[in-house]
PDB file of C-alpha atoms in Angstrom:
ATOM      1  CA  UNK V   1     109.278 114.095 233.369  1.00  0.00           C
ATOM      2  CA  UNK V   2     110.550 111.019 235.284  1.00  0.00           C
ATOM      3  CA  UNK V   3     112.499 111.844 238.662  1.00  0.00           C
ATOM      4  CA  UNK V   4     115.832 110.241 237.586  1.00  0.00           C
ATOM      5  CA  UNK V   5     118.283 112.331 239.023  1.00  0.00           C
ATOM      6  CA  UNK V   6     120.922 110.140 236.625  1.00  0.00           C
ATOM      7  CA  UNK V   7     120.272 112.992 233.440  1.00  0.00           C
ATOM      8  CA  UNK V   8     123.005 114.764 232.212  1.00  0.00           C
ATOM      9  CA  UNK V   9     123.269 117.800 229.848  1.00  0.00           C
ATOM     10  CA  UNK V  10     124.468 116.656 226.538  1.00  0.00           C
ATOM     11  CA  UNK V  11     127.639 118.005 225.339  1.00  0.00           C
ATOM     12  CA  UNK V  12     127.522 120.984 222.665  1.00  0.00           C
ATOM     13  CA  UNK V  13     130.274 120.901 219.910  1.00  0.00           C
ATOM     14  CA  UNK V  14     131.607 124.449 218.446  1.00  0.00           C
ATOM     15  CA  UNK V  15     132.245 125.848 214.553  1.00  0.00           C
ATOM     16  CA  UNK V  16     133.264 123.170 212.533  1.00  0.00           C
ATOM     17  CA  UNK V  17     134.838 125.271 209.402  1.00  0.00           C
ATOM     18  CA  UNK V  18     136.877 128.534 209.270  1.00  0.00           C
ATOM     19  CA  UNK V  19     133.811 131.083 207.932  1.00  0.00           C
ATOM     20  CA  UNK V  20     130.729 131.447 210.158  1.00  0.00           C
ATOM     21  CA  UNK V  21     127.320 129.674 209.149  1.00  0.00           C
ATOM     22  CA  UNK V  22     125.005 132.017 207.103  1.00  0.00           C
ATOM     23  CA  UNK V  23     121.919 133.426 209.069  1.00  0.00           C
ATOM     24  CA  UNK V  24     118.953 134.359 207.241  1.00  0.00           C
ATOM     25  CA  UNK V  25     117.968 138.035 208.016  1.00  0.00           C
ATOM     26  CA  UNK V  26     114.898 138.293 209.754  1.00  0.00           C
ATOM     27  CA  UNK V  27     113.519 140.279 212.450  1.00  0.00           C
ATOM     28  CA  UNK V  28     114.977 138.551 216.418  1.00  0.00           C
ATOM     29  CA  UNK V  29     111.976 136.246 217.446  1.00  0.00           C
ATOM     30  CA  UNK V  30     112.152 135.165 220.818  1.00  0.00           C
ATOM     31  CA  UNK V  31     111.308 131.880 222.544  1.00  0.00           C
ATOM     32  CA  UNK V  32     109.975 131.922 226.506  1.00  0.00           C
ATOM     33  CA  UNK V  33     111.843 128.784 228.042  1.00  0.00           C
ATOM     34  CA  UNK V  34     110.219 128.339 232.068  1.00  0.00           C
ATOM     35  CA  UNK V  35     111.545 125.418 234.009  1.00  0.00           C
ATOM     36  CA  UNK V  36     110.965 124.251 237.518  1.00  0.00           C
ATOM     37  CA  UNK V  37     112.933 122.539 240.243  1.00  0.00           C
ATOM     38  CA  UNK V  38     112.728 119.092 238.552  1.00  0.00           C
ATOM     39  CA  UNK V  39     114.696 116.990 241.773  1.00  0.00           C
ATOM     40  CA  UNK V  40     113.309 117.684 245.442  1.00  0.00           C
ATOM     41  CA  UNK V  41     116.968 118.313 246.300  1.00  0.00           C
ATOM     42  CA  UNK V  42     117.415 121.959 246.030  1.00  0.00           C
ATOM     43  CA  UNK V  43     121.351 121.000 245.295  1.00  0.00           C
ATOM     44  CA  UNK V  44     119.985 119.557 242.224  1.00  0.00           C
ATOM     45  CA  UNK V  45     122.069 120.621 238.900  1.00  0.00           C
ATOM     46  CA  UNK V  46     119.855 118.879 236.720  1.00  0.00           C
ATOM     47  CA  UNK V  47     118.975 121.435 234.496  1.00  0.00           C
ATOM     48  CA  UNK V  48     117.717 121.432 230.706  1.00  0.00           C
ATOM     49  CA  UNK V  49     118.078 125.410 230.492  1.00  0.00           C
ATOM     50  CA  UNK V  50     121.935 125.225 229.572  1.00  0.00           C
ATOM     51  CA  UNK V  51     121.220 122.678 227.169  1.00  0.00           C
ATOM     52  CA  UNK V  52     119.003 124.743 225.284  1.00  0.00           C
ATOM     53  CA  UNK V  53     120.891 127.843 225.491  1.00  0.00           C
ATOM     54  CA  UNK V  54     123.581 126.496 223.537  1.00  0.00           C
ATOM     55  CA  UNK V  55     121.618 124.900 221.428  1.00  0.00           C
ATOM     56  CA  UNK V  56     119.653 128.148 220.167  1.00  0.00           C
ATOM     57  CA  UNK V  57     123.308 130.517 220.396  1.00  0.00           C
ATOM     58  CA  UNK V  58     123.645 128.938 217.383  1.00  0.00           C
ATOM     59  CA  UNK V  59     120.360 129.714 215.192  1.00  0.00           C
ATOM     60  CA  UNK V  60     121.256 133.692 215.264  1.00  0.00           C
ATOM     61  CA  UNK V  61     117.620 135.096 214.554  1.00  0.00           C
ATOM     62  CA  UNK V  62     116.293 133.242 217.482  1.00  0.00           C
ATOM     63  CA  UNK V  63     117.141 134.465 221.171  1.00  0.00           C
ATOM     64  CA  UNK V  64     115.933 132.288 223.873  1.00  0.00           C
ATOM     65  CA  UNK V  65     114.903 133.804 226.824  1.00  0.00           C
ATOM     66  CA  UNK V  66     115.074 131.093 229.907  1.00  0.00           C
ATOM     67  CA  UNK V  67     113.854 131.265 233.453  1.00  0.00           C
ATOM     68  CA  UNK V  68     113.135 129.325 236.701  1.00  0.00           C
ATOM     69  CA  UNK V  69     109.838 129.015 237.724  1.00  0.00           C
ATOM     70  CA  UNK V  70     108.979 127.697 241.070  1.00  0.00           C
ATOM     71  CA  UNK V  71     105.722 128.183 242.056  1.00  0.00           C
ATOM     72  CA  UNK V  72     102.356 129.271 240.424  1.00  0.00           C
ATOM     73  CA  UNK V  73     102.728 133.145 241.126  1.00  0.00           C
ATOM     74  CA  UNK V  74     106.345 132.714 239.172  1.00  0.00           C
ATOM     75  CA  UNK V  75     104.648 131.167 236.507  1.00  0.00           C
ATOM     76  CA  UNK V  76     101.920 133.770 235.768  1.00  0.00           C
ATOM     77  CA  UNK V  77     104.369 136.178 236.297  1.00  0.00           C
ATOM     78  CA  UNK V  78     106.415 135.040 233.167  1.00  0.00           C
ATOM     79  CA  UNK V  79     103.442 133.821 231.221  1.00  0.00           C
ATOM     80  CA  UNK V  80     102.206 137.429 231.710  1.00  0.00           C
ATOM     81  CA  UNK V  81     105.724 138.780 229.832  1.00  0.00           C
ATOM     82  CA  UNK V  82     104.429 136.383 226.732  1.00  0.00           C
ATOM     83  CA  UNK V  83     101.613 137.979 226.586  1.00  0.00           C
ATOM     84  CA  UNK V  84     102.541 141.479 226.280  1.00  0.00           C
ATOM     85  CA  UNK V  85     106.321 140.769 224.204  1.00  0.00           C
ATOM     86  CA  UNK V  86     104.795 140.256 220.385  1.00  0.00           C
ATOM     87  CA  UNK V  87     108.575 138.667 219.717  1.00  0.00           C
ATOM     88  CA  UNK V  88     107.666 135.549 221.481  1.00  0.00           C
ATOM     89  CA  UNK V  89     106.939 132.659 218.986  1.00  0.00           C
ATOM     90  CA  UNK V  90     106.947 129.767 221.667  1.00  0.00           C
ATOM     91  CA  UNK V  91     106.345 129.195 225.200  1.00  0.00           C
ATOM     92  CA  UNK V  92     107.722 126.547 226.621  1.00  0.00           C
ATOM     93  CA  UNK V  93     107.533 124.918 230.082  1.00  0.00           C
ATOM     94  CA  UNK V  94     109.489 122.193 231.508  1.00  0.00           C
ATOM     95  CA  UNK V  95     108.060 120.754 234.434  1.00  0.00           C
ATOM     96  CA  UNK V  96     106.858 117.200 235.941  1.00  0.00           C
ATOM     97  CA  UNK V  97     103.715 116.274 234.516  1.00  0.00           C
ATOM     98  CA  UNK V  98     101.071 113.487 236.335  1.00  0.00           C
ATOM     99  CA  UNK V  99      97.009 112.536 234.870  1.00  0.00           C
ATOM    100  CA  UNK V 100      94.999 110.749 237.147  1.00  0.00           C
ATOM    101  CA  UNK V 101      91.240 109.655 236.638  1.00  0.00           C
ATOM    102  CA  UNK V 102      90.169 113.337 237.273  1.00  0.00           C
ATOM    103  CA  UNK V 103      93.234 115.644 237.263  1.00  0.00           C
ATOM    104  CA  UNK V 104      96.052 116.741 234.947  1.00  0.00           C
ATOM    105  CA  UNK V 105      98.864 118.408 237.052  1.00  0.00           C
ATOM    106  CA  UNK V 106     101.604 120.110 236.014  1.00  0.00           C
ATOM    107  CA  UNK V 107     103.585 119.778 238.947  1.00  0.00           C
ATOM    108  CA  UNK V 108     106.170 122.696 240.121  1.00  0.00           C
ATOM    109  CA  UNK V 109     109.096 123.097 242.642  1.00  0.00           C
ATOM    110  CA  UNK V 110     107.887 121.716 246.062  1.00  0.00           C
ATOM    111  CA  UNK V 111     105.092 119.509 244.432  1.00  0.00           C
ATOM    112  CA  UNK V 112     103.164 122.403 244.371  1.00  0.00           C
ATOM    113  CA  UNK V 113     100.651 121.509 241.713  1.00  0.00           C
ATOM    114  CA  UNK V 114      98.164 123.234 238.652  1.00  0.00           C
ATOM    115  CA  UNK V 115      95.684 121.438 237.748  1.00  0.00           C
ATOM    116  CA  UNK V 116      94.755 121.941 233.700  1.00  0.00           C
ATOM    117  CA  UNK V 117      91.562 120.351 233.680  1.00  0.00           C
ATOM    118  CA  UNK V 118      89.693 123.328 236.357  1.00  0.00           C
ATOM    119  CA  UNK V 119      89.490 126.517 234.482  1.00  0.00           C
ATOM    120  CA  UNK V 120      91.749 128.029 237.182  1.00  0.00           C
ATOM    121  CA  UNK V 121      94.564 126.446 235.696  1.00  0.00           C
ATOM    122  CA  UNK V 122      93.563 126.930 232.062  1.00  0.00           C
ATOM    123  CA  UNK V 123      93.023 130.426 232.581  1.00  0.00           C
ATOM    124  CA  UNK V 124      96.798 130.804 233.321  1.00  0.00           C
ATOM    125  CA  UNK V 125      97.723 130.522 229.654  1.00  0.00           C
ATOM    126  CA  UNK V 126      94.880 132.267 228.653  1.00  0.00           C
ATOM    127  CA  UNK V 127      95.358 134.605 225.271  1.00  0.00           C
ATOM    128  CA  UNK V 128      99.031 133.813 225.114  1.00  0.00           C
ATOM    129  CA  UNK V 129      98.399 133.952 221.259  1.00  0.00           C
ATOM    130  CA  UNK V 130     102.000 132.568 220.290  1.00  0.00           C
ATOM    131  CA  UNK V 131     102.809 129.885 217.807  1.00  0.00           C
ATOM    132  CA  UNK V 132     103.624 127.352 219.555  1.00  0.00           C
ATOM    133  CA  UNK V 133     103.269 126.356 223.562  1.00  0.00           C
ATOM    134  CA  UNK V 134     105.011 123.207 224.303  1.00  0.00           C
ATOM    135  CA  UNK V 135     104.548 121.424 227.742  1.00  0.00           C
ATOM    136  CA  UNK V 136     107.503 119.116 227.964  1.00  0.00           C
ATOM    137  CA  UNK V 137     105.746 117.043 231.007  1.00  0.00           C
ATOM    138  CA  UNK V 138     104.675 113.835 231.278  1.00  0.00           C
ATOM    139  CA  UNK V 139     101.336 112.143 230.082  1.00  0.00           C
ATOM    140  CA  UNK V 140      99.440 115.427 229.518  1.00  0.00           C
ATOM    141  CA  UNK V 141      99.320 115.108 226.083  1.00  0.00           C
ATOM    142  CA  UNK V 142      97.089 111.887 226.669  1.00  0.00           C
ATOM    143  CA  UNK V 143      94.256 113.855 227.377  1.00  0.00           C
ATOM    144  CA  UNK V 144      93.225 115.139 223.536  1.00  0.00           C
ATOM    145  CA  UNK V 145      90.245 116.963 225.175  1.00  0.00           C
ATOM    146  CA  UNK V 146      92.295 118.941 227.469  1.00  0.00           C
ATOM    147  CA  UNK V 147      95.135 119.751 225.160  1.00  0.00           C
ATOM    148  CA  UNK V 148      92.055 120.709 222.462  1.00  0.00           C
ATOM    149  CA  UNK V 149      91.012 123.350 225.678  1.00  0.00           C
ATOM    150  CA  UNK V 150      94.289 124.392 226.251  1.00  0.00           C
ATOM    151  CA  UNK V 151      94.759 125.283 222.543  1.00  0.00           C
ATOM    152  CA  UNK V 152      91.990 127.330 222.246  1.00  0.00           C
ATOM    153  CA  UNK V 153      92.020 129.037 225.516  1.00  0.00           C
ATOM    154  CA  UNK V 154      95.510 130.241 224.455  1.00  0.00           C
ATOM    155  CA  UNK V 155      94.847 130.894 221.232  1.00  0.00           C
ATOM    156  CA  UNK V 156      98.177 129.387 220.508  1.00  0.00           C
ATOM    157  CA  UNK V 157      98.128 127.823 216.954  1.00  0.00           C
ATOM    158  CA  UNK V 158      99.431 124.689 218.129  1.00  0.00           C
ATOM    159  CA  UNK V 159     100.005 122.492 221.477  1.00  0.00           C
ATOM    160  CA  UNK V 160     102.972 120.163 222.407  1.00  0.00           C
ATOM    161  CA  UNK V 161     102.929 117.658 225.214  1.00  0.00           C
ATOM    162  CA  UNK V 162     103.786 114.125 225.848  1.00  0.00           C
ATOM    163  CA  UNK V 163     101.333 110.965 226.196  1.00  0.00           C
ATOM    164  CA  UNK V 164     103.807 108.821 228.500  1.00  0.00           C
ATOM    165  CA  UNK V 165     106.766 109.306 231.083  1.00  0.00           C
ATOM    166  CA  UNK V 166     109.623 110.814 229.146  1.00  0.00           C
ATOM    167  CA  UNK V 167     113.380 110.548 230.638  1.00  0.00           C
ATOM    168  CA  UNK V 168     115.801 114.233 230.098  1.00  0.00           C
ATOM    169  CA  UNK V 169     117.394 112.007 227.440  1.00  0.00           C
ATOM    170  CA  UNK V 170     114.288 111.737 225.403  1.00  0.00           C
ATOM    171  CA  UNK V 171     113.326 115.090 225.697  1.00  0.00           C
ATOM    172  CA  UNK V 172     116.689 116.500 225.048  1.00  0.00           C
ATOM    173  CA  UNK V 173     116.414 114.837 221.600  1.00  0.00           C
ATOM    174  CA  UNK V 174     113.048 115.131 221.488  1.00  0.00           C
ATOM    175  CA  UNK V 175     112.767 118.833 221.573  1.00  0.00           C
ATOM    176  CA  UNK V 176     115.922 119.675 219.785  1.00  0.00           C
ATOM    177  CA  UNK V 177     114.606 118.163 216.767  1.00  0.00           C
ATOM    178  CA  UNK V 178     111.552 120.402 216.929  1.00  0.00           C
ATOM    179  CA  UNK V 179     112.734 123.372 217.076  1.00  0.00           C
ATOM    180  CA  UNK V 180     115.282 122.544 214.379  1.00  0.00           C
ATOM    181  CA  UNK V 181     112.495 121.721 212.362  1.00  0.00           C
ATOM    182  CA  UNK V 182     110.344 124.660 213.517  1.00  0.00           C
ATOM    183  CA  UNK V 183     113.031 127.280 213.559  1.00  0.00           C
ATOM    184  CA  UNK V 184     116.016 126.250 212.638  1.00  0.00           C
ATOM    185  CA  UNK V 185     117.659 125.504 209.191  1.00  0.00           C
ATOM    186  CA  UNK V 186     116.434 122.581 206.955  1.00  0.00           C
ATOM    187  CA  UNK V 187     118.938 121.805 204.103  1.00  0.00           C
ATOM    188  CA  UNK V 188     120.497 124.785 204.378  1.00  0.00           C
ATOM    189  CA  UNK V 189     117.554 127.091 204.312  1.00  0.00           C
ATOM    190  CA  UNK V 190     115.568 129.074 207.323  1.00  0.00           C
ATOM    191  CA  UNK V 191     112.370 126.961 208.210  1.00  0.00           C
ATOM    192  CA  UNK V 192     109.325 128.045 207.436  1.00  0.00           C
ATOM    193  CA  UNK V 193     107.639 124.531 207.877  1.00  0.00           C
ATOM    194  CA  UNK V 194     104.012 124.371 208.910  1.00  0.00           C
ATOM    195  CA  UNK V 195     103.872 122.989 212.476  1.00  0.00           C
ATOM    196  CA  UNK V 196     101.367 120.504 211.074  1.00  0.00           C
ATOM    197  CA  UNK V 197     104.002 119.067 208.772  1.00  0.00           C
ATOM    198  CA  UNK V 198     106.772 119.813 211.876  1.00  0.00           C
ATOM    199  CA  UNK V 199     104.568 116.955 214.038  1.00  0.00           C
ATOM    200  CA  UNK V 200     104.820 114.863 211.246  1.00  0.00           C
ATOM    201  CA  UNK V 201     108.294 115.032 210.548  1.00  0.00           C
ATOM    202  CA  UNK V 202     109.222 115.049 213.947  1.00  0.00           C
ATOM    203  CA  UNK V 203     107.004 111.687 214.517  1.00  0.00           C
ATOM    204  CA  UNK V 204     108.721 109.723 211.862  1.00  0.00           C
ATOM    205  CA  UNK V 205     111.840 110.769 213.070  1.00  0.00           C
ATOM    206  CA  UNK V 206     111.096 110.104 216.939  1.00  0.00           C
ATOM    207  CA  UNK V 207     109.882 106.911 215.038  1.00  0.00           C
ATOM    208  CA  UNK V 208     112.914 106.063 213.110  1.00  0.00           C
ATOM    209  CA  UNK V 209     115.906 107.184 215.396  1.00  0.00           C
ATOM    210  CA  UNK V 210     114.171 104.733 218.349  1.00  0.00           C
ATOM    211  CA  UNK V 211     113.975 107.611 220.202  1.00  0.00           C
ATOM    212  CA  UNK V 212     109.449 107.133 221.156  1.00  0.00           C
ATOM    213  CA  UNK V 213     110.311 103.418 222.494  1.00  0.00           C
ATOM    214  CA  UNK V 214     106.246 102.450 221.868  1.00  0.00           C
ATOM    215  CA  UNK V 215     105.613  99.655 220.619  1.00  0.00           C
ATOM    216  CA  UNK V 216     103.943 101.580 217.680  1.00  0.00           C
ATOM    217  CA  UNK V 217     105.095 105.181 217.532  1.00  0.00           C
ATOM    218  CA  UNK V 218     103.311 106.182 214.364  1.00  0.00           C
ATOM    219  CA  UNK V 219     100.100 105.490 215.835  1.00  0.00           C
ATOM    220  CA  UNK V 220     100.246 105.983 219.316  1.00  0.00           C
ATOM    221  CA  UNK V 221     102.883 108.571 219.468  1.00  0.00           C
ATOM    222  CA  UNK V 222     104.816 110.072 222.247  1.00  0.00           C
ATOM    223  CA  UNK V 223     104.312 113.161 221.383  1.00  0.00           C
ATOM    224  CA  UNK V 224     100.834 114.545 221.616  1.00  0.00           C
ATOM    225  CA  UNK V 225      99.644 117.807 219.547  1.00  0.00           C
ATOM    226  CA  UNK V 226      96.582 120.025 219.105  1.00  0.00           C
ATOM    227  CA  UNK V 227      95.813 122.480 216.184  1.00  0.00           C
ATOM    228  CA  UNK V 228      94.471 125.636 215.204  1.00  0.00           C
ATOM    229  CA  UNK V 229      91.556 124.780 212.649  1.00  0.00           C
TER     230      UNK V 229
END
């Protein structure tokens, strides 16, 4: 993420009609939601964590379970919890992201920094074996070898990160359409899109709204993704 300290949580609106939403039945999945200190003021507010849990309050069969992570103990802590809970479906880690010729940091609380391309980092989301891990950090999705590494060492079926600096704005949007089209409800119905066709979808979209602000989205996207084959 950029260090703009100008980010602001979006507002959430409430029930529009008089009856309740339907919620498919299906068995409470859980998504892992770790975010660090993003401002080096530790009176910082800026947060995406409430944003998110008001945004998955309403999906019912989803419960989003959101925590600060600080430092690279915290994080194996909690990355340790995904790999033992068989409810999560996605891990996903919010945290300042910065490539360099020979480095790809994910950058914590403190600038205390991992970085994904020695195996020491790697081996932190080692046999995670959820659906989906999603890195919402800057430019590490612009290294397709690494996030092709970091897919199979966590035997995750798919990868998320971005290829560029991303503002809270963008990534607010950004990752609220995923996991509407991931998890959420598509006309009406649960989702039970591939996350193949999910990129896709979400690519157009990021596309079409103006919210990836490249010059050509489609084929140089902001959003960066590795698969299971």
């Amino acid at each position: 993420r950029t260090c703009s300290t100008a980010s602001t949580t979006p507002a959430t609106g409430s029930s529009r009609g008089l009856r309740p939403a339907p919620m498919a039945t299906r068995r409470k999945e859980k998504i892992l939601l770790l975010e660090t200190q993003m401002d080096a003021a530790m009176s910082s507010v800026r947060s995406q964590r409430l944003f998110m849990r008001e945004l998955f309050e309403t999906y019912g069969s989803i419960e989003l379970v959101d925590k600060e992570v600080h430092s690279r103990a915290d994080l194996q802590k909690f990355l340790d919890v995904a790999r033992r809970d068989r409810q999560i479906r996605a891990v996903h880690l919010i945290a300042h992201g910065r490539r360099a010729r020979r480095k790809a940091q994910i950058v914590l609380t403190k600038s205390e920094s991992i970085d994904l391309r020695r195996p020491a980092g790697q081996r932190l989301f080692e046999g995670l074996n959820v659906e989906c891990l999603f890195l919402s950090c800057c430019e590490l999705g612009r290294d397709h070898a690494l996030m092709r590494r970091l897919r199979t060492v966590s035997r995750a079926s798919a990868v998320f990160s971005y290829t560029a600096e991303i503002d809270d704005y963008q990534a607010f949007l950004t990752e609220a359409l995923f996991y509407h089209l991931a998890y959420g409800y598509v006309r009406g119905r649960l989702s039970h899109v591939d996350l193949r066709e999910v990129y896709e979808k979400l690519k157009f979209s990021l596309d079409y709204l103006g919210i990836d602000a490249g010059k050509e989205p489609l084929v140089r996207p902001l959003l960066a993704a590795a698969f299971k084959e």
